[in-house]
């Protein structure tokens, strides 16, 4: 199948708030959802081509996970800070040489 589809996979975090108090152990960061990358991998299990877009370290972690778990996946990575839906679709069409499928 050729086309564009969307799926949302949300992290299950213990807290949405960051707190750091003096004389406490830890850096105050929210603990990561240990199952998140596996759930993303499951969500894209039917994909043969995938474009990962976004800023920061999370994009790198996801890319490393997918390369290890899905060596057959045609994986592309683009840095982008808060793209709109239209920008994401345009970037995907360009990257995978897809025509306008309206």
Short mmCIF file of the N, C-alpha and C atoms (twelve columns), coordinates in Angstrom:
data_MODEL
# 
_entry.id   MODEL 
# 
loop_
_atom_site.group_PDB 
_atom_site.id 
_atom_site.type_symbol 
_atom_site.label_atom_id 
_atom_site.label_alt_id 
_atom_site.label_comp_id 
_atom_site.label_asym_id 
_atom_site.label_seq_id 
_atom_site.Cartn_x 
_atom_site.Cartn_y 
_atom_site.Cartn_z 
_atom_site.pdbx_PDB_model_num 
ATOM 1   N N  . UNK A 1   0.841  -1.180 0.000  1 
ATOM 2   C CA . UNK A 1   0.000  0.000  0.000  1 
ATOM 3   C C  . UNK A 1   0.885  1.242  0.000  1 
ATOM 4   N N  . UNK A 2   0.534  2.202  -0.799 1 
ATOM 5   C CA . UNK A 2   1.248  3.466  -0.853 1 
ATOM 6   C C  . UNK A 2   0.330  4.552  -0.349 1 
ATOM 7   N N  . UNK A 3   0.851  5.395  0.509  1 
ATOM 8   C CA . UNK A 3   0.025  6.484  0.989  1 
ATOM 9   C C  . UNK A 3   0.525  7.020  2.303  1 
ATOM 10  N N  . UNK A 4   -0.271 7.858  2.860  1 
ATOM 11  C CA . UNK A 4   0.070  8.528  4.107  1 
ATOM 12  C C  . UNK A 4   -1.000 8.192  5.127  1 
ATOM 13  N N  . UNK A 5   -0.573 7.807  6.302  1 
ATOM 14  C CA . UNK A 5   -1.526 7.555  7.373  1 
ATOM 15  C C  . UNK A 5   -0.947 8.086  8.674  1 
ATOM 16  N N  . UNK A 6   -1.821 8.332  9.627  1 
ATOM 17  C CA . UNK A 6   -1.376 8.847  10.918 1 
ATOM 18  C C  . UNK A 6   -1.826 7.912  12.022 1 
ATOM 19  N N  . UNK A 7   -0.987 7.785  13.016 1 
ATOM 20  C CA . UNK A 7   -1.300 7.039  14.225 1 
ATOM 21  C C  . UNK A 7   -0.649 7.769  15.383 1 
ATOM 22  N N  . UNK A 8   -1.371 7.963  16.459 1 
ATOM 23  C CA . UNK A 8   -0.813 8.613  17.637 1 
ATOM 24  C C  . UNK A 8   -0.494 7.555  18.682 1 
ATOM 25  N N  . UNK A 9   0.713  7.607  19.215 1 
ATOM 26  C CA . UNK A 9   1.128  6.744  20.313 1 
ATOM 27  C C  . UNK A 9   1.581  7.673  21.419 1 
ATOM 28  N N  . UNK A 10  0.903  7.631  22.546 1 
ATOM 29  C CA . UNK A 10  1.194  8.535  23.642 1 
ATOM 30  C C  . UNK A 10  1.990  7.829  24.732 1 
ATOM 31  N N  . UNK A 11  2.959  8.540  25.288 1 
ATOM 32  C CA . UNK A 11  3.731  8.008  26.408 1 
ATOM 33  C C  . UNK A 11  2.856  8.018  27.654 1 
ATOM 34  N N  . UNK A 12  3.065  7.037  28.503 1 
ATOM 35  C CA . UNK A 12  2.353  6.968  29.775 1 
ATOM 36  C C  . UNK A 12  3.348  7.375  30.857 1 
ATOM 37  N N  . UNK A 13  3.318  8.663  31.202 1 
ATOM 38  C CA . UNK A 13  4.268  9.201  32.169 1 
ATOM 39  C C  . UNK A 13  3.652  9.233  33.557 1 
ATOM 40  N N  . UNK A 14  4.498  9.034  34.556 1 
ATOM 41  C CA . UNK A 14  4.027  9.061  35.939 1 
ATOM 42  C C  . UNK A 14  3.535  10.454 36.315 1 
ATOM 43  N N  . UNK A 15  4.137  11.471 35.726 1 
ATOM 44  C CA . UNK A 15  3.771  12.847 36.032 1 
ATOM 45  C C  . UNK A 15  4.081  13.716 34.831 1 
ATOM 46  N N  . UNK A 16  3.312  14.748 34.628 1 
ATOM 47  C CA . UNK A 16  3.585  15.701 33.558 1 
ATOM 48  C C  . UNK A 16  4.421  16.873 34.066 1 
ATOM 49  N N  . UNK A 17  4.608  16.953 35.376 1 
ATOM 50  C CA . UNK A 17  5.276  18.103 35.972 1 
ATOM 51  C C  . UNK A 17  6.721  17.792 36.327 1 
ATOM 52  N N  . UNK A 18  7.569  18.766 36.126 1 
ATOM 53  C CA . UNK A 18  8.968  18.643 36.495 1 
ATOM 54  C C  . UNK A 18  9.193  19.410 37.791 1 
ATOM 55  N N  . UNK A 19  9.805  18.753 38.752 1 
ATOM 56  C CA . UNK A 19  10.113 19.405 40.021 1 
ATOM 57  C C  . UNK A 19  11.527 19.026 40.420 1 
ATOM 58  N N  . UNK A 20  12.243 19.997 40.898 1 
ATOM 59  C CA . UNK A 20  13.555 19.702 41.461 1 
ATOM 60  C C  . UNK A 20  13.660 20.482 42.756 1 
ATOM 61  N N  . UNK A 21  13.854 19.753 43.814 1 
ATOM 62  C CA . UNK A 21  13.943 20.378 45.121 1 
ATOM 63  C C  . UNK A 21  15.336 20.177 45.669 1 
ATOM 64  N N  . UNK A 22  15.779 21.124 46.411 1 
ATOM 65  C CA . UNK A 22  17.093 21.042 47.033 1 
ATOM 66  C C  . UNK A 22  17.152 19.829 47.953 1 
ATOM 67  N N  . UNK A 23  18.310 19.213 47.997 1 
ATOM 68  C CA . UNK A 23  18.582 18.074 48.878 1 
ATOM 69  C C  . UNK A 23  17.739 16.846 48.555 1 
ATOM 70  N N  . UNK A 24  17.382 16.660 47.277 1 
ATOM 71  C CA . UNK A 24  16.678 15.457 46.862 1 
ATOM 72  C C  . UNK A 24  17.529 14.716 45.843 1 
ATOM 73  N N  . UNK A 25  17.316 13.425 45.748 1 
ATOM 74  C CA . UNK A 25  18.049 12.611 44.798 1 
ATOM 75  C C  . UNK A 25  17.366 12.708 43.444 1 
ATOM 76  N N  . UNK A 26  18.148 12.773 42.391 1 
ATOM 77  C CA . UNK A 26  17.598 12.840 41.047 1 
ATOM 78  C C  . UNK A 26  17.685 14.248 40.481 1 
ATOM 79  N N  . UNK A 27  17.409 14.330 39.204 1 
ATOM 80  C CA . UNK A 27  17.542 15.618 38.528 1 
ATOM 81  C C  . UNK A 27  16.211 16.326 38.317 1 
ATOM 82  N N  . UNK A 28  15.114 15.739 38.803 1 
ATOM 83  C CA . UNK A 28  13.820 16.376 38.682 1 
ATOM 84  C C  . UNK A 28  13.100 16.096 37.381 1 
ATOM 85  N N  . UNK A 29  13.676 15.283 36.527 1 
ATOM 86  C CA . UNK A 29  13.041 14.975 35.246 1 
ATOM 87  C C  . UNK A 29  11.956 13.919 35.411 1 
ATOM 88  N N  . UNK A 30  10.964 13.996 34.535 1 
ATOM 89  C CA . UNK A 30  9.927  12.969 34.497 1 
ATOM 90  C C  . UNK A 30  10.565 11.683 33.987 1 
ATOM 91  N N  . UNK A 31  10.240 10.570 34.635 1 
ATOM 92  C CA . UNK A 31  10.799 9.287  34.224 1 
ATOM 93  C C  . UNK A 31  10.183 8.853  32.897 1 
ATOM 94  N N  . UNK A 32  11.007 8.318  32.025 1 
ATOM 95  C CA . UNK A 32  10.558 7.889  30.700 1 
ATOM 96  C C  . UNK A 32  9.620  6.691  30.801 1 
ATOM 97  N N  . UNK A 33  8.751  6.554  29.818 1 
ATOM 98  C CA . UNK A 33  7.863  5.406  29.698 1 
ATOM 99  C C  . UNK A 33  8.664  4.288  29.032 1 
ATOM 100 N N  . UNK A 34  8.980  3.255  29.775 1 
ATOM 101 C CA . UNK A 34  9.847  2.178  29.291 1 
ATOM 102 C C  . UNK A 34  9.238  1.402  28.121 1 
ATOM 103 N N  . UNK A 35  7.928  1.449  27.962 1 
ATOM 104 C CA . UNK A 35  7.275  0.689  26.897 1 
ATOM 105 C C  . UNK A 35  7.012  1.514  25.638 1 
ATOM 106 N N  . UNK A 36  7.316  2.798  25.686 1 
ATOM 107 C CA . UNK A 36  6.941  3.692  24.600 1 
ATOM 108 C C  . UNK A 36  7.546  3.297  23.251 1 
ATOM 109 N N  . UNK A 37  8.852  3.070  23.188 1 
ATOM 110 C CA . UNK A 37  9.491  2.744  21.914 1 
ATOM 111 C C  . UNK A 37  8.941  1.439  21.334 1 
ATOM 112 N N  . UNK A 38  8.707  0.463  22.186 1 
ATOM 113 C CA . UNK A 38  8.137  -0.807 21.711 1 
ATOM 114 C C  . UNK A 38  6.726  -0.588 21.160 1 
ATOM 115 N N  . UNK A 39  5.942  0.270  21.794 1 
ATOM 116 C CA . UNK A 39  4.592  0.541  21.303 1 
ATOM 117 C C  . UNK A 39  4.627  1.308  19.985 1 
ATOM 118 N N  . UNK A 40  5.583  2.205  19.823 1 
ATOM 119 C CA . UNK A 40  5.744  2.889  18.534 1 
ATOM 120 C C  . UNK A 40  6.133  1.866  17.471 1 
ATOM 121 N N  . UNK A 41  7.080  0.981  17.797 1 
ATOM 122 C CA . UNK A 41  7.484  -0.068 16.866 1 
ATOM 123 C C  . UNK A 41  6.313  -0.929 16.437 1 
ATOM 124 N N  . UNK A 42  5.433  -1.238 17.371 1 
ATOM 125 C CA . UNK A 42  4.241  -2.030 17.048 1 
ATOM 126 C C  . UNK A 42  3.291  -1.240 16.147 1 
ATOM 127 N N  . UNK A 43  3.165  0.054  16.397 1 
ATOM 128 C CA . UNK A 43  2.260  0.893  15.602 1 
ATOM 129 C C  . UNK A 43  2.707  0.996  14.148 1 
ATOM 130 N N  . UNK A 44  4.013  0.876  13.897 1 
ATOM 131 C CA . UNK A 44  4.526  0.983  12.522 1 
ATOM 132 C C  . UNK A 44  4.930  -0.380 11.964 1 
ATOM 133 N N  . UNK A 45  4.450  -1.449 12.578 1 
ATOM 134 C CA . UNK A 45  4.867  -2.791 12.169 1 
ATOM 135 C C  . UNK A 45  4.475  -3.135 10.734 1 
ATOM 136 N N  . UNK A 46  3.423  -2.525 10.211 1 
ATOM 137 C CA . UNK A 46  3.003  -2.792 8.836  1 
ATOM 138 C C  . UNK A 46  3.693  -1.896 7.811  1 
ATOM 139 N N  . UNK A 47  4.503  -0.965 8.271  1 
ATOM 140 C CA . UNK A 47  5.168  -0.015 7.363  1 
ATOM 141 C C  . UNK A 47  6.427  -0.620 6.756  1 
ATOM 142 N N  . UNK A 48  6.657  -0.294 5.515  1 
ATOM 143 C CA . UNK A 48  7.923  -0.663 4.883  1 
ATOM 144 C C  . UNK A 48  8.812  0.571  4.743  1 
ATOM 145 N N  . UNK A 49  8.208  1.756  4.737  1 
ATOM 146 C CA . UNK A 49  8.917  3.031  4.640  1 
ATOM 147 C C  . UNK A 49  8.418  3.930  5.752  1 
ATOM 148 N N  . UNK A 50  9.348  4.630  6.401  1 
ATOM 149 C CA . UNK A 50  8.948  5.477  7.516  1 
ATOM 150 C C  . UNK A 50  9.824  6.716  7.553  1 
ATOM 151 N N  . UNK A 51  9.193  7.856  7.775  1 
ATOM 152 C CA . UNK A 51  9.892  9.125  7.945  1 
ATOM 153 C C  . UNK A 51  9.707  9.571  9.381  1 
ATOM 154 N N  . UNK A 52  10.809 9.738  10.101 1 
ATOM 155 C CA . UNK A 52  10.777 10.209 11.483 1 
ATOM 156 C C  . UNK A 52  11.172 11.681 11.453 1 
ATOM 157 N N  . UNK A 53  10.294 12.526 11.979 1 
ATOM 158 C CA . UNK A 53  10.506 13.971 11.954 1 
ATOM 159 C C  . UNK A 53  10.443 14.502 13.372 1 
ATOM 160 N N  . UNK A 54  11.323 15.439 13.683 1 
ATOM 161 C CA . UNK A 54  11.219 16.096 14.971 1 
ATOM 162 C C  . UNK A 54  12.545 16.633 15.454 1 
ATOM 163 N N  . UNK A 55  12.494 17.317 16.575 1 
ATOM 164 C CA . UNK A 55  13.713 17.844 17.178 1 
ATOM 165 C C  . UNK A 55  14.256 16.869 18.229 1 
ATOM 166 N N  . UNK A 56  15.475 17.058 18.613 1 
ATOM 167 C CA . UNK A 56  16.006 16.499 19.830 1 
ATOM 168 C C  . UNK A 56  16.342 15.028 19.913 1 
ATOM 169 N N  . UNK A 57  16.640 14.634 21.133 1 
ATOM 170 C CA . UNK A 57  17.177 13.325 21.451 1 
ATOM 171 C C  . UNK A 57  16.145 12.217 21.276 1 
ATOM 172 N N  . UNK A 58  14.871 12.528 21.449 1 
ATOM 173 C CA . UNK A 58  13.840 11.497 21.313 1 
ATOM 174 C C  . UNK A 58  13.822 10.916 19.906 1 
ATOM 175 N N  . UNK A 59  14.029 11.777 18.914 1 
ATOM 176 C CA . UNK A 59  14.083 11.322 17.521 1 
ATOM 177 C C  . UNK A 59  15.253 10.353 17.334 1 
ATOM 178 N N  . UNK A 60  16.374 10.648 17.946 1 
ATOM 179 C CA . UNK A 60  17.565 9.793  17.847 1 
ATOM 180 C C  . UNK A 60  17.303 8.453  18.535 1 
ATOM 181 N N  . UNK A 61  16.706 8.488  19.714 1 
ATOM 182 C CA . UNK A 61  16.408 7.247  20.443 1 
ATOM 183 C C  . UNK A 61  15.451 6.362  19.654 1 
ATOM 184 N N  . UNK A 62  14.415 6.964  19.086 1 
ATOM 185 C CA . UNK A 62  13.457 6.202  18.283 1 
ATOM 186 C C  . UNK A 62  14.135 5.610  17.054 1 
ATOM 187 N N  . UNK A 63  14.940 6.388  16.392 1 
ATOM 188 C CA . UNK A 63  15.637 5.921  15.196 1 
ATOM 189 C C  . UNK A 63  16.562 4.755  15.519 1 
ATOM 190 N N  . UNK A 64  17.307 4.855  16.600 1 
ATOM 191 C CA . UNK A 64  18.199 3.766  17.011 1 
ATOM 192 C C  . UNK A 64  17.403 2.503  17.329 1 
ATOM 193 N N  . UNK A 65  16.299 2.665  18.021 1 
ATOM 194 C CA . UNK A 65  15.453 1.522  18.362 1 
ATOM 195 C C  . UNK A 65  14.928 0.849  17.096 1 
ATOM 196 N N  . UNK A 66  14.381 1.646  16.175 1 
ATOM 197 C CA . UNK A 66  13.809 1.081  14.954 1 
ATOM 198 C C  . UNK A 66  14.872 0.421  14.079 1 
ATOM 199 N N  . UNK A 67  16.058 0.999  14.011 1 
ATOM 200 C CA . UNK A 67  17.127 0.382  13.210 1 
ATOM 201 C C  . UNK A 67  17.539 -0.964 13.786 1 
ATOM 202 N N  . UNK A 68  17.523 -1.073 15.104 1 
ATOM 203 C CA . UNK A 68  17.884 -2.338 15.748 1 
ATOM 204 C C  . UNK A 68  16.774 -3.377 15.615 1 
ATOM 205 N N  . UNK A 69  15.534 -2.950 15.792 1 
ATOM 206 C CA . UNK A 69  14.400 -3.874 15.786 1 
ATOM 207 C C  . UNK A 69  13.850 -4.166 14.392 1 
ATOM 208 N N  . UNK A 70  14.015 -3.233 13.474 1 
ATOM 209 C CA . UNK A 70  13.445 -3.364 12.130 1 
ATOM 210 C C  . UNK A 70  14.481 -3.042 11.063 1 
ATOM 211 N N  . UNK A 71  15.499 -3.879 10.906 1 
ATOM 212 C CA . UNK A 71  16.526 -3.587 9.899  1 
ATOM 213 C C  . UNK A 71  15.980 -3.570 8.477  1 
ATOM 214 N N  . UNK A 72  14.794 -4.155 8.256  1 
ATOM 215 C CA . UNK A 72  14.172 -4.179 6.942  1 
ATOM 216 C C  . UNK A 72  13.464 -2.864 6.601  1 
ATOM 217 N N  . UNK A 73  13.264 -2.007 7.571  1 
ATOM 218 C CA . UNK A 73  12.507 -0.771 7.400  1 
ATOM 219 C C  . UNK A 73  13.316 0.268  6.632  1 
ATOM 220 N N  . UNK A 74  12.714 0.840  5.603  1 
ATOM 221 C CA . UNK A 74  13.322 1.940  4.852  1 
ATOM 222 C C  . UNK A 74  13.077 3.207  5.672  1 
ATOM 223 N N  . UNK A 75  14.033 3.551  6.518  1 
ATOM 224 C CA . UNK A 75  13.873 4.596  7.520  1 
ATOM 225 C C  . UNK A 75  14.584 5.870  7.095  1 
ATOM 226 N N  . UNK A 76  13.859 6.980  7.144  1 
ATOM 227 C CA . UNK A 76  14.415 8.294  6.838  1 
ATOM 228 C C  . UNK A 76  14.198 9.187  8.053  1 
ATOM 229 N N  . UNK A 77  15.140 10.080 8.299  1 
ATOM 230 C CA . UNK A 77  15.082 10.956 9.461  1 
ATOM 231 C C  . UNK A 77  15.290 12.396 9.017  1 
ATOM 232 N N  . UNK A 78  14.454 13.287 9.515  1 
ATOM 233 C CA . UNK A 78  14.554 14.715 9.217  1 
ATOM 234 C C  . UNK A 78  14.428 15.495 10.515 1 
ATOM 235 N N  . UNK A 79  15.282 16.485 10.684 1 
ATOM 236 C CA . UNK A 79  15.148 17.392 11.819 1 
ATOM 237 C C  . UNK A 79  14.147 18.475 11.466 1 
ATOM 238 N N  . UNK A 80  13.252 18.753 12.381 1 
ATOM 239 C CA . UNK A 80  12.248 19.779 12.162 1 
ATOM 240 C C  . UNK A 80  11.658 20.154 13.509 1 
ATOM 241 N N  . UNK A 81  11.489 21.428 13.733 1 
ATOM 242 C CA . UNK A 81  10.978 21.903 15.007 1 
ATOM 243 C C  . UNK A 81  9.518  22.310 14.866 1 
ATOM 244 N N  . UNK A 82  8.609  21.499 15.367 1 
ATOM 245 C CA . UNK A 82  7.175  21.748 15.389 1 
ATOM 246 C C  . UNK A 82  6.573  21.994 14.006 1 
ATOM 247 N N  . UNK A 83  6.727  21.049 13.075 1 
ATOM 248 C CA . UNK A 83  6.128  21.236 11.750 1 
ATOM 249 C C  . UNK A 83  4.607  21.100 11.824 1 
ATOM 250 N N  . UNK A 84  3.930  21.759 10.906 1 
ATOM 251 C CA . UNK A 84  2.478  21.609 10.804 1 
ATOM 252 C C  . UNK A 84  2.175  20.284 10.115 1 
ATOM 253 N N  . UNK A 85  0.923  19.862 10.162 1 
ATOM 254 C CA . UNK A 85  0.522  18.634 9.470  1 
ATOM 255 C C  . UNK A 85  0.807  18.737 7.979  1 
ATOM 256 N N  . UNK A 86  0.509  19.892 7.392  1 
ATOM 257 C CA . UNK A 86  0.740  20.087 5.957  1 
ATOM 258 C C  . UNK A 86  2.226  20.000 5.619  1 
ATOM 259 N N  . UNK A 87  3.076  20.542 6.482  1 
ATOM 260 C CA . UNK A 87  4.525  20.470 6.258  1 
ATOM 261 C C  . UNK A 87  5.030  19.032 6.366  1 
ATOM 262 N N  . UNK A 88  4.469  18.270 7.286  1 
ATOM 263 C CA . UNK A 88  4.856  16.868 7.434  1 
ATOM 264 C C  . UNK A 88  4.478  16.081 6.189  1 
ATOM 265 N N  . UNK A 89  3.257  16.281 5.704  1 
ATOM 266 C CA . UNK A 89  2.797  15.580 4.503  1 
ATOM 267 C C  . UNK A 89  3.664  15.968 3.310  1 
ATOM 268 N N  . UNK A 90  3.957  17.258 3.153  1 
ATOM 269 C CA . UNK A 90  4.789  17.719 2.032  1 
ATOM 270 C C  . UNK A 90  6.187  17.107 2.106  1 
ATOM 271 N N  . UNK A 91  6.756  17.041 3.288  1 
ATOM 272 C CA . UNK A 91  8.087  16.455 3.458  1 
ATOM 273 C C  . UNK A 91  8.069  14.963 3.139  1 
ATOM 274 N N  . UNK A 92  7.031  14.267 3.572  1 
ATOM 275 C CA . UNK A 92  6.900  12.842 3.263  1 
ATOM 276 C C  . UNK A 92  6.736  12.590 1.775  1 
ATOM 277 N N  . UNK A 93  5.913  13.391 1.126  1 
ATOM 278 C CA . UNK A 93  5.716  13.249 -0.323 1 
ATOM 279 C C  . UNK A 93  7.034  13.466 -1.066 1 
ATOM 280 N N  . UNK A 94  7.781  14.469 -0.626 1 
ATOM 281 C CA . UNK A 94  9.062  14.763 -1.276 1 
ATOM 282 C C  . UNK A 94  10.060 13.627 -1.031 1 
ATOM 283 N N  . UNK A 95  10.170 13.188 0.214  1 
ATOM 284 C CA . UNK A 95  11.148 12.160 0.583  1 
ATOM 285 C C  . UNK A 95  10.884 10.837 -0.121 1 
ATOM 286 N N  . UNK A 96  9.599  10.456 -0.252 1 
ATOM 287 C CA . UNK A 96  9.257  9.172  -0.835 1 
ATOM 288 C C  . UNK A 96  8.767  9.274  -2.268 1 
ATOM 289 N N  . UNK A 97  8.932  10.451 -2.856 1 
ATOM 290 C CA . UNK A 97  8.587  10.674 -4.271 1 
ATOM 291 C C  . UNK A 97  7.138  10.303 -4.560 1 
ATOM 292 N N  . UNK A 98  6.228  10.766 -3.715 1 
ATOM 293 C CA . UNK A 98  4.799  10.513 -3.886 1 
ATOM 294 C C  . UNK A 98  4.156  11.713 -4.550 1 
ATOM 295 N N  . UNK A 99  3.275  11.469 -5.492 1 
ATOM 296 C CA . UNK A 99  2.549  12.543 -6.129 1 
ATOM 297 C C  . UNK A 99  1.446  13.038 -5.218 1 
ATOM 298 N N  . UNK A 100 0.777  14.057 -5.615 1 
ATOM 299 C CA . UNK A 100 -0.337 14.582 -4.844 1 
ATOM 300 C C  . UNK A 100 -1.502 13.605 -4.967 1 
ATOM 301 N N  . UNK A 101 -1.922 12.993 -3.834 1 
ATOM 302 C CA . UNK A 101 -2.946 11.937 -3.846 1 
ATOM 303 C C  . UNK A 101 -4.253 12.426 -3.253 1 
ATOM 304 N N  . UNK A 102 -4.759 13.531 -3.669 1 
ATOM 305 C CA . UNK A 102 -5.989 14.058 -3.083 1 
ATOM 306 C C  . UNK A 102 -7.163 13.391 -3.609 1 
# 
